[in-house]
CSV table of C-alpha atoms in Angstrom, one decimal:
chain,number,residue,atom,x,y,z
A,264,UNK,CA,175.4,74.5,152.2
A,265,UNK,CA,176.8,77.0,149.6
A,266,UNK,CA,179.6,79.2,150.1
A,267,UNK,CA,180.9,82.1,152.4
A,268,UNK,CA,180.1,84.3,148.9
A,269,UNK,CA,176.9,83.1,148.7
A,270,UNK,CA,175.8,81.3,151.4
A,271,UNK,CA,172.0,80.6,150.0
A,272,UNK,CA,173.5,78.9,147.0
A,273,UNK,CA,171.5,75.7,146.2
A,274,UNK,CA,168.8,73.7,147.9
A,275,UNK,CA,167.3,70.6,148.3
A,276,UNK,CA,165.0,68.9,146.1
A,277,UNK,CA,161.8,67.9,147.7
A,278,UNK,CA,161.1,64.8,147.0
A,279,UNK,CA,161.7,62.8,149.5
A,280,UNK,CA,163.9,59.7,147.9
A,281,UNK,CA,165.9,62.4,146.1
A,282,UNK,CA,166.8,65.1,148.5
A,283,UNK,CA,169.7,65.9,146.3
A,284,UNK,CA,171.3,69.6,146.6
A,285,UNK,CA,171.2,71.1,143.6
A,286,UNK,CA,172.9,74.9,143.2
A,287,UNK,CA,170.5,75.9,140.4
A,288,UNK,CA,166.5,74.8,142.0
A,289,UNK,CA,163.6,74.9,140.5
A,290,UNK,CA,160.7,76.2,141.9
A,291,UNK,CA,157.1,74.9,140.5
A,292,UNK,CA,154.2,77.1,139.7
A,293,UNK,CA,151.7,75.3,141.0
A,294,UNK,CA,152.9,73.9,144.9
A,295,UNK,CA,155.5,76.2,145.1
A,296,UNK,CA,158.0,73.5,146.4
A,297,UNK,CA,161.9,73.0,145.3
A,298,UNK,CA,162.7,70.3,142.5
A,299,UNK,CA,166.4,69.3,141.2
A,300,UNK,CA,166.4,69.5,137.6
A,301,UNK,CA,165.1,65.7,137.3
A,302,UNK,CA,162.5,66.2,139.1
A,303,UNK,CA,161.0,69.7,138.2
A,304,UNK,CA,157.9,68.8,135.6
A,305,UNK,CA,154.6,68.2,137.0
A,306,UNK,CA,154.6,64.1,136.4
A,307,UNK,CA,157.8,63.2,138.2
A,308,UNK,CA,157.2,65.1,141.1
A,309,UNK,CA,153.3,64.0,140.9
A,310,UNK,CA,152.1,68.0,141.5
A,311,UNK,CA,148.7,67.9,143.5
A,312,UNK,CA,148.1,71.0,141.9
A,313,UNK,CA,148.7,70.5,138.2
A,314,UNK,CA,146.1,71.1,136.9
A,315,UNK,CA,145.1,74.1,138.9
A,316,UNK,CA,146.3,76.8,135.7
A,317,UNK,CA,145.3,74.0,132.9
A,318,UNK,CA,142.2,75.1,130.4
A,319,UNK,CA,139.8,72.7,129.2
A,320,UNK,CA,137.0,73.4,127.3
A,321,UNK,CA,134.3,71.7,126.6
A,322,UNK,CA,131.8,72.0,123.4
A,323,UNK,CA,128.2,72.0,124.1
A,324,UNK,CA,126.5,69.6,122.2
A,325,UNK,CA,123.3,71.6,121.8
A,326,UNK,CA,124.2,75.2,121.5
A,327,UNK,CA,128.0,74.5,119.8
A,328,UNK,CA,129.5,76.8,122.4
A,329,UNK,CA,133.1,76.1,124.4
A,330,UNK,CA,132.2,75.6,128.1
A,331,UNK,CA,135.5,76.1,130.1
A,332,UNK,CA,135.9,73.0,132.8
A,333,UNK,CA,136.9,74.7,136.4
A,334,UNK,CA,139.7,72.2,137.9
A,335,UNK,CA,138.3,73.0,141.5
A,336,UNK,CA,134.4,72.4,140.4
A,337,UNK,CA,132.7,69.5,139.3
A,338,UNK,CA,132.5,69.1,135.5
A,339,UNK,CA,129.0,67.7,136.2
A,340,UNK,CA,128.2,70.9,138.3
A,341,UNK,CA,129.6,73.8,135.9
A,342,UNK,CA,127.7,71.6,133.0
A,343,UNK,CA,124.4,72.1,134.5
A,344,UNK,CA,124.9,75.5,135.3
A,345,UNK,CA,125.7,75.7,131.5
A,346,UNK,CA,122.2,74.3,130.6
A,347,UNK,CA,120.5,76.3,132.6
A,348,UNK,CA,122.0,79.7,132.5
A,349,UNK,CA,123.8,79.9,129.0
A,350,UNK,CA,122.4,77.4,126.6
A,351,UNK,CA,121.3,78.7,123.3
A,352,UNK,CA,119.6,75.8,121.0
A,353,UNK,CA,119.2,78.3,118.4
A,354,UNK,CA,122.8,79.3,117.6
A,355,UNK,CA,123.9,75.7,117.0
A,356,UNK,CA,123.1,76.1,113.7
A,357,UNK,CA,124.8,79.2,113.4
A,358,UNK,CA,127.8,77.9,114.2
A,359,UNK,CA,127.7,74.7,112.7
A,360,UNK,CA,125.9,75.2,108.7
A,361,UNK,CA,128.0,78.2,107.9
A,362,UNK,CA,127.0,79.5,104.3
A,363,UNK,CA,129.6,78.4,101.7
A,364,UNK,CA,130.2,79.5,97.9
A,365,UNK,CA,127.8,77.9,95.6
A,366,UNK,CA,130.4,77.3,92.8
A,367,UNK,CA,130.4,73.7,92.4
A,368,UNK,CA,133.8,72.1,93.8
A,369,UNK,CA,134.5,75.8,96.0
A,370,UNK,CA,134.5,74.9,99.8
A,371,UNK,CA,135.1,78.5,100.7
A,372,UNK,CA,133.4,79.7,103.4
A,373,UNK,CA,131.5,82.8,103.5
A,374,UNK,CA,132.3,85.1,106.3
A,375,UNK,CA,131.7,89.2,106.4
A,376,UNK,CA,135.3,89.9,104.8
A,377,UNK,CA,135.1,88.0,102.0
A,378,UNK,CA,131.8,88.0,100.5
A,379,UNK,CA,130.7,89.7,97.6
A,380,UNK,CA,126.6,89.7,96.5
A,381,UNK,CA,126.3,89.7,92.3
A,382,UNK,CA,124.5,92.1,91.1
A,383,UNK,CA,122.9,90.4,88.5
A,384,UNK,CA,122.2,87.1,89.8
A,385,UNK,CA,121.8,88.3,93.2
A,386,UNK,CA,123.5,85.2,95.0
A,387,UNK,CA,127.1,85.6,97.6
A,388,UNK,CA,130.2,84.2,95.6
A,389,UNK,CA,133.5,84.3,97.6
A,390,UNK,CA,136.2,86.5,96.5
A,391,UNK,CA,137.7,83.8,93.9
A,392,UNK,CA,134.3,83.7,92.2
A,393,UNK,CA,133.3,87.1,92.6
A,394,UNK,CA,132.8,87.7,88.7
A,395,UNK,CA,130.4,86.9,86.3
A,396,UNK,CA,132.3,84.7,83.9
A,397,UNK,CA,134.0,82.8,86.9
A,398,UNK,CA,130.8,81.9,88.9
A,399,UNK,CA,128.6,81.1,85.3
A,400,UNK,CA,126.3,84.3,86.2
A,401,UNK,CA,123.4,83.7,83.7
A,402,UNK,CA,123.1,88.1,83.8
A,403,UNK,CA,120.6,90.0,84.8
A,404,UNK,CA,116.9,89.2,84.3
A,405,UNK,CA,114.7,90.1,81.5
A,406,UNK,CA,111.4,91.9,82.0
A,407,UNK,CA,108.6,89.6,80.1
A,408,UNK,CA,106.5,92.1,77.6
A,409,UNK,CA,102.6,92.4,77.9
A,410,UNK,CA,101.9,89.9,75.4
A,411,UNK,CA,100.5,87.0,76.9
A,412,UNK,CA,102.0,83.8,74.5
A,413,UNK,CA,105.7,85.0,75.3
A,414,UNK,CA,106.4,83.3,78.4
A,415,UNK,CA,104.5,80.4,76.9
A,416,UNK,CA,106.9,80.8,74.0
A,417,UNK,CA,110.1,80.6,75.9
A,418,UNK,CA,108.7,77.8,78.2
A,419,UNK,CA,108.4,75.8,74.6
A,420,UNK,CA,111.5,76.7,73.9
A,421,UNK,CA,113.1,75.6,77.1
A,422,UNK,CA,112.0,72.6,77.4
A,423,UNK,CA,112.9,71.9,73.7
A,424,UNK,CA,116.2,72.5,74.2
A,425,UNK,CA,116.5,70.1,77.2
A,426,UNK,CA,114.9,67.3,75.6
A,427,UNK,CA,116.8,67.7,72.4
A,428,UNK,CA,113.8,67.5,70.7
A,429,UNK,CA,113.5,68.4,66.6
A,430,UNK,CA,112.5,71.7,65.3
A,431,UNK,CA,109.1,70.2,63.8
A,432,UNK,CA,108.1,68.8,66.8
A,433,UNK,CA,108.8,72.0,68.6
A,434,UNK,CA,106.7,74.0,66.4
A,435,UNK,CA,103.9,72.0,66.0
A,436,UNK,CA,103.6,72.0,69.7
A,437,UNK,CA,103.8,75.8,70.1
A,438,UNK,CA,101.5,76.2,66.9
A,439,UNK,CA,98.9,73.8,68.5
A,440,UNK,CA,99.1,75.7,71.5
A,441,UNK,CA,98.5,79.1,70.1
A,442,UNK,CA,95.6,78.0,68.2
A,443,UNK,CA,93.9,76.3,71.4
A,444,UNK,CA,94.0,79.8,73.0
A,445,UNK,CA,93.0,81.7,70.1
A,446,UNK,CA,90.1,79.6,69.7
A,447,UNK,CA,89.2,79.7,73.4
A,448,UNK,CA,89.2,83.4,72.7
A,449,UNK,CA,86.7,83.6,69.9
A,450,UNK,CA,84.3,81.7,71.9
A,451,UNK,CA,84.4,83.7,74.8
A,452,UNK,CA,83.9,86.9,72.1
A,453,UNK,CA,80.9,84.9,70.8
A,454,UNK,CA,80.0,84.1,73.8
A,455,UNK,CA,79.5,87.4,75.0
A,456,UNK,CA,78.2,88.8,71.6
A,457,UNK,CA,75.6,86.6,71.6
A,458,UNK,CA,74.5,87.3,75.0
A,459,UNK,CA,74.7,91.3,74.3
A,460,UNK,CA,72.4,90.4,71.1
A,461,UNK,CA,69.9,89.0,73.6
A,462,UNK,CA,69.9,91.8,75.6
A,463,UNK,CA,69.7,94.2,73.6
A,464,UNK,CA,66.9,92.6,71.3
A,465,UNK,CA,65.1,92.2,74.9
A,466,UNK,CA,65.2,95.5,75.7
A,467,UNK,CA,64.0,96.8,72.2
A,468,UNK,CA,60.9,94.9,72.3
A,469,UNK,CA,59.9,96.0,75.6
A,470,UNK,CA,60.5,99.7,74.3
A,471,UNK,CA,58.8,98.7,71.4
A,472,UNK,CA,55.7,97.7,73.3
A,473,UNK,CA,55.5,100.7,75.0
A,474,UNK,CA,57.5,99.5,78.4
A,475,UNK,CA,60.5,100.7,79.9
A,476,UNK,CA,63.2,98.6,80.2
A,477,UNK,CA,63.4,98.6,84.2
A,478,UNK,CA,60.1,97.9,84.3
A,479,UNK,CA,58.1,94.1,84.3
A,480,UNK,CA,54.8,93.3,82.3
A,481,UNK,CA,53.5,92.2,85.7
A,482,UNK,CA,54.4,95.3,87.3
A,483,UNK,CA,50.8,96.7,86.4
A,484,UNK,CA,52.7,100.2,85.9
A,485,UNK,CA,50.2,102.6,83.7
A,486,UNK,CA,52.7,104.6,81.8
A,487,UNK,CA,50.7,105.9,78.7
A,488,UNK,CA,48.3,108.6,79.3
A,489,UNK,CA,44.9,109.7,77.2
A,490,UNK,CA,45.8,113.2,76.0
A,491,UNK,CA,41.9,114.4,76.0
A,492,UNK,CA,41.3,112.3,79.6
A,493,UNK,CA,43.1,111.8,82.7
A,494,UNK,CA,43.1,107.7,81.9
A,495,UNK,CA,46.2,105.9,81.8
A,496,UNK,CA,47.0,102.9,79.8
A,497,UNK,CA,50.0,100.1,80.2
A,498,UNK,CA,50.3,100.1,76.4
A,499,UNK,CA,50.5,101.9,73.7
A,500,UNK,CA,47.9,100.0,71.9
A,501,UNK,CA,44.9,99.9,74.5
A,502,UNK,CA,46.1,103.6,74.7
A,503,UNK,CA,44.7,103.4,70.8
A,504,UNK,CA,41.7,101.6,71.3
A,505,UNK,CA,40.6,104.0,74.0
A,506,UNK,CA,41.2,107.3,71.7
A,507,UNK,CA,38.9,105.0,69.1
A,508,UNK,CA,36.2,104.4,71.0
A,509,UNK,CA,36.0,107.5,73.6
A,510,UNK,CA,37.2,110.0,71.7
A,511,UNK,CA,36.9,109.2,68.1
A,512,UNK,CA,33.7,111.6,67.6
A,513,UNK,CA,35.6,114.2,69.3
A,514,UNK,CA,38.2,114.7,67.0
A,515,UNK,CA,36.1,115.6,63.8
A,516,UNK,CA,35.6,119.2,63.4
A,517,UNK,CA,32.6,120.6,64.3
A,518,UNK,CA,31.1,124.7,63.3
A,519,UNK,CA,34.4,125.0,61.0
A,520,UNK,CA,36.8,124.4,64.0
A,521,UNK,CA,39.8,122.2,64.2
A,522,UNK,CA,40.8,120.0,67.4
A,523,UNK,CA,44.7,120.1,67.9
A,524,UNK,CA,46.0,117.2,69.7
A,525,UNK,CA,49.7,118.5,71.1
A,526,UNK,CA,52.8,116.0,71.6
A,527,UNK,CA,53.1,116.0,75.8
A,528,UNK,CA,57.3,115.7,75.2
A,529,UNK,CA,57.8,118.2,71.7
A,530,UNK,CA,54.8,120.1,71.5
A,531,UNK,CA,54.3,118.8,68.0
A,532,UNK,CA,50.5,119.3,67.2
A,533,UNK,CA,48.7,116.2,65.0
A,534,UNK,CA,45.4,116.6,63.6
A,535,UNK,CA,44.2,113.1,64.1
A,536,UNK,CA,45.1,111.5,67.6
A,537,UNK,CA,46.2,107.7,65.6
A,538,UNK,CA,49.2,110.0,64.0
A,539,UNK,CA,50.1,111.3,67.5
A,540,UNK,CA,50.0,108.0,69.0
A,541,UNK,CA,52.2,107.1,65.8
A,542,UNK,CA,54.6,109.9,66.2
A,543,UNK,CA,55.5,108.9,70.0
A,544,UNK,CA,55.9,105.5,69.2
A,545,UNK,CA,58.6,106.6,66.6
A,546,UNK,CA,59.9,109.6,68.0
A,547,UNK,CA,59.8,109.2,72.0
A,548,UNK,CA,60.4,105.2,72.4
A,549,UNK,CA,56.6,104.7,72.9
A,550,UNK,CA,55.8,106.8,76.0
A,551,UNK,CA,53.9,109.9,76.4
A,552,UNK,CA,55.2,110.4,79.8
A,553,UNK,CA,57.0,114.0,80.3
């Protein structure tokens, strides 16, 4: 076999009903055995080893990641090892609802280099839609004002433009509504008006009957005191009775000398004890108490 030049030129093909010399081999990959040029794929001379350099991956059903078959390991085997070692449920929808622009009729998907956040709508557009105008941005927001019928106002006016209602219909609506709440606000106001009237008229007649208004009429507190005796009184007018019938004769003037009765809170001086009583029920809310 070959030449005295080359003597190693050509060699048999290895498959045993062929065994043809052939001067140009080939030598496969995978069994490393000598093939004529009929036989030198991996089907015609039935390789053992084909599949010994082939990659097949398989995609996990529940974490949507490529497991990668080995041809010497049971596929059953290297899937288990999978589950048990590698399998995320969590990124399956990761992988498989990727975010897409929400232009209607744009299936672009959005990845990191070609996403763009608006500015004034604050949604992600691809980089076709990126603009206003092109992606229908309705602009930036407006800041409602402090007056509490204009959101109510544009609510009206929303919903009157997507019913395609008439104008008179609209503004009977919103004028109904503004007088509901403007008479829900005068009621409340009269409301609490009359109940400050209460009070207040309360608290005047207990200061006009000589009580403080902290304190009960069954409290038994004795807040008026006798200015010629230590007694004490719980109003101002069996405070009077007292001066009249204890200390009426003391008052007149006796051997050409006066009796000054002096205001406990002003130091005012009165004559006649009735007029003091009189002046602290005026002057000092109708208690003598310092």
């Amino acid at each position: 076999m070959g030449t005295p030049e080359f003597p190693d030129l050509g060699k048999h093909c290895s498959v045993g009903d062929c065994n043809q010399i052939d001067f140009l081999p080939f030598t496969c990959d995978r069994c490393d055995h000598v093939f004529c040029l009929h036989h030198r794929s991996y089907t015609s001379h039935q390789c053992p080893n084909a599949n010994m350099k082939d990659v097949t991956v398989l995609i996990c059903p529940l974490c949507a990641k490529g497991v990668r078959l080995n041809p010497s390991e049971d596929p059953n085997i290297t899937w288990d090892t999978h589950v048990n070692t590698d399998c995320d449920p969590s990124n399956y929808q990761k992988v498989t609802k990727k975010k897409k622009c929400p232009v209607p009729g744009c299936r672009e998907t959005l990845t990191f280099s070609n996403t763009i956040r608006c500015k004034d709508c604050t949604k992600e557009h691809c980089l076709k839609h990126r603009f206003g105008p092109d992606h229908k941005c309705p602009g930036p927001r407006k800041v409602d004002s402090g007056f509490p019928f204009v959101s109510m106002l544009r609510r009206s006016q929303k919903a009157e433009t997507r019913s395609n209602s008439s104008n008179n219909n609209g503004s009977s609506w919103w004028s109904s509504s503004l007088v509901n709440a403007a008479t829900n606000f005068k009621s409340s106001a009269e409301a609490g008006m009359q109940k400050l009237s209460t009070v207040t008229s309360q608290a005047f007649q207990k200061a006009k009957d000589g009580m403080s208004p902290n304190s009960s009429s069954s409290s038994g507190d004795l807040v008026e005191q006798c200015v010629h005796c230590p007694a004490r009184f719980s109003t101002v007018g069996a405070l009077i009775e007292h001066v009249e019938k204890s200390h009426q004769m003391n008052s007149q003037p006796s051997h050409g000398r006066v009796t000054i009765d002096v205001c406990p809170k002003c130091s005012k001086g009165f004559r006649d004890p009735v007029l003091l009583v009189e002046h602290v029920e005026r002057e000092h809310g109708g208690t003598s108490r310092v």
